[in-house]
């Protein structure tokens, strides 16, 4: 396999092959999109900020025994990751009402749920990421019943760890999306990224939004919000090394 050949380009990241066929190099781009890529934007330094935030969170999850594809970060905006076969699901965990849930059920933005909610969406922009039931996932052959249970358990475990981390930053974790992949052994690990592109985090005192909703809803300077999250995480968790 040729070293550092582009193998995949997504909306916010690129993947390159490396000298090991088990390892890919993941590059965070400066672009961002919303509404299934209908709205497009970018800002200087975005790739680096998201790479650093993802690094801090993957590292914290690893400390707490959550296995992910993350191996090491190659500053400023790349990480070496294990090659996985992505399960085509967006696994969303919600602690509070927001976004599509508020809209779909006319519920009040920011209200706490009785317990964290895990939902599965089919990862397909052209179909606008439709909600998919557990039974559909099984019947389509995307995951077995046991694997679905494992995804739910891992997602809730990740949620508990992230809630604690953001609590230390005086931030409320409203919701987030994660993706999982299978290693060649079949083991399921957390994959993709965990960044302000794929979560909602609000200031615990003021409710100010620091995540991609700033971009989606034109709420203010997006870079300032992303940087606020990064700086607070660095303070709470220590720097990148
Ligand atoms: P939603 O309220 O729009 O369904 O989003 C729930 C969470 O998932 C929110 O933190 C944003 C994140 N998300 C993604 O990362 N990718 C997506 O394509 C969508 C729709 C949401
Ligand atoms: N991630 C999706 C997109 O790029 C949707 C979103 O985050 O709003 O369009």
Coordinates of C-alpha atoms and ligand atoms in Angstrom, one line a residue, residues 11-12 32-40 90 125 129 177 196-200 212-213 215-216, ligand 2:
X11 CA -17.2 16.7 4.6
X12 CA -14.9 17.5 7.5
X32 CA -18.0 22.5 8.1
X33 CA -21.5 21.7 6.9
X34 CA -25.0 21.6 8.2
X35 CA -28.4 20.3 7.2
X36 CA -27.0 17.4 5.3
X37 CA -24.4 19.5 3.6
X38 CA -26.9 22.1 2.3
X39 CA -25.2 24.8 4.3
X40 CA -21.4 25.0 3.8
X90 CA -25.2 7.8 13.7
X125 CA -27.0 12.6 3.7
X129 CA -30.1 10.6 8.0
X177 CA -23.4 11.9 18.0
X196 CA -18.2 20.5 18.5
X197 CA -19.3 19.5 15.0
X198 CA -21.1 16.6 16.5
X199 CA -22.3 17.7 19.9
X200 CA -24.2 20.4 21.7
X212 CA -22.0 23.9 15.6
X213 CA -25.5 25.3 16.4
X215 CA -23.1 27.9 12.5
X216 CA -26.4 26.2 11.9
Ligands
LIG2 N1 -23.5 16.8 9.8 C1 -24.6 17.1 8.9 C2 -24.1 17.9 7.8 O1 -23.0 18.0 7.5 C3 -25.8 17.7 9.6 C4 -25.6 18.6 10.7 O2 -24.6 18.5 11.5 O3 -26.4 19.5 10.9 O4 -24.9 18.5 7.0

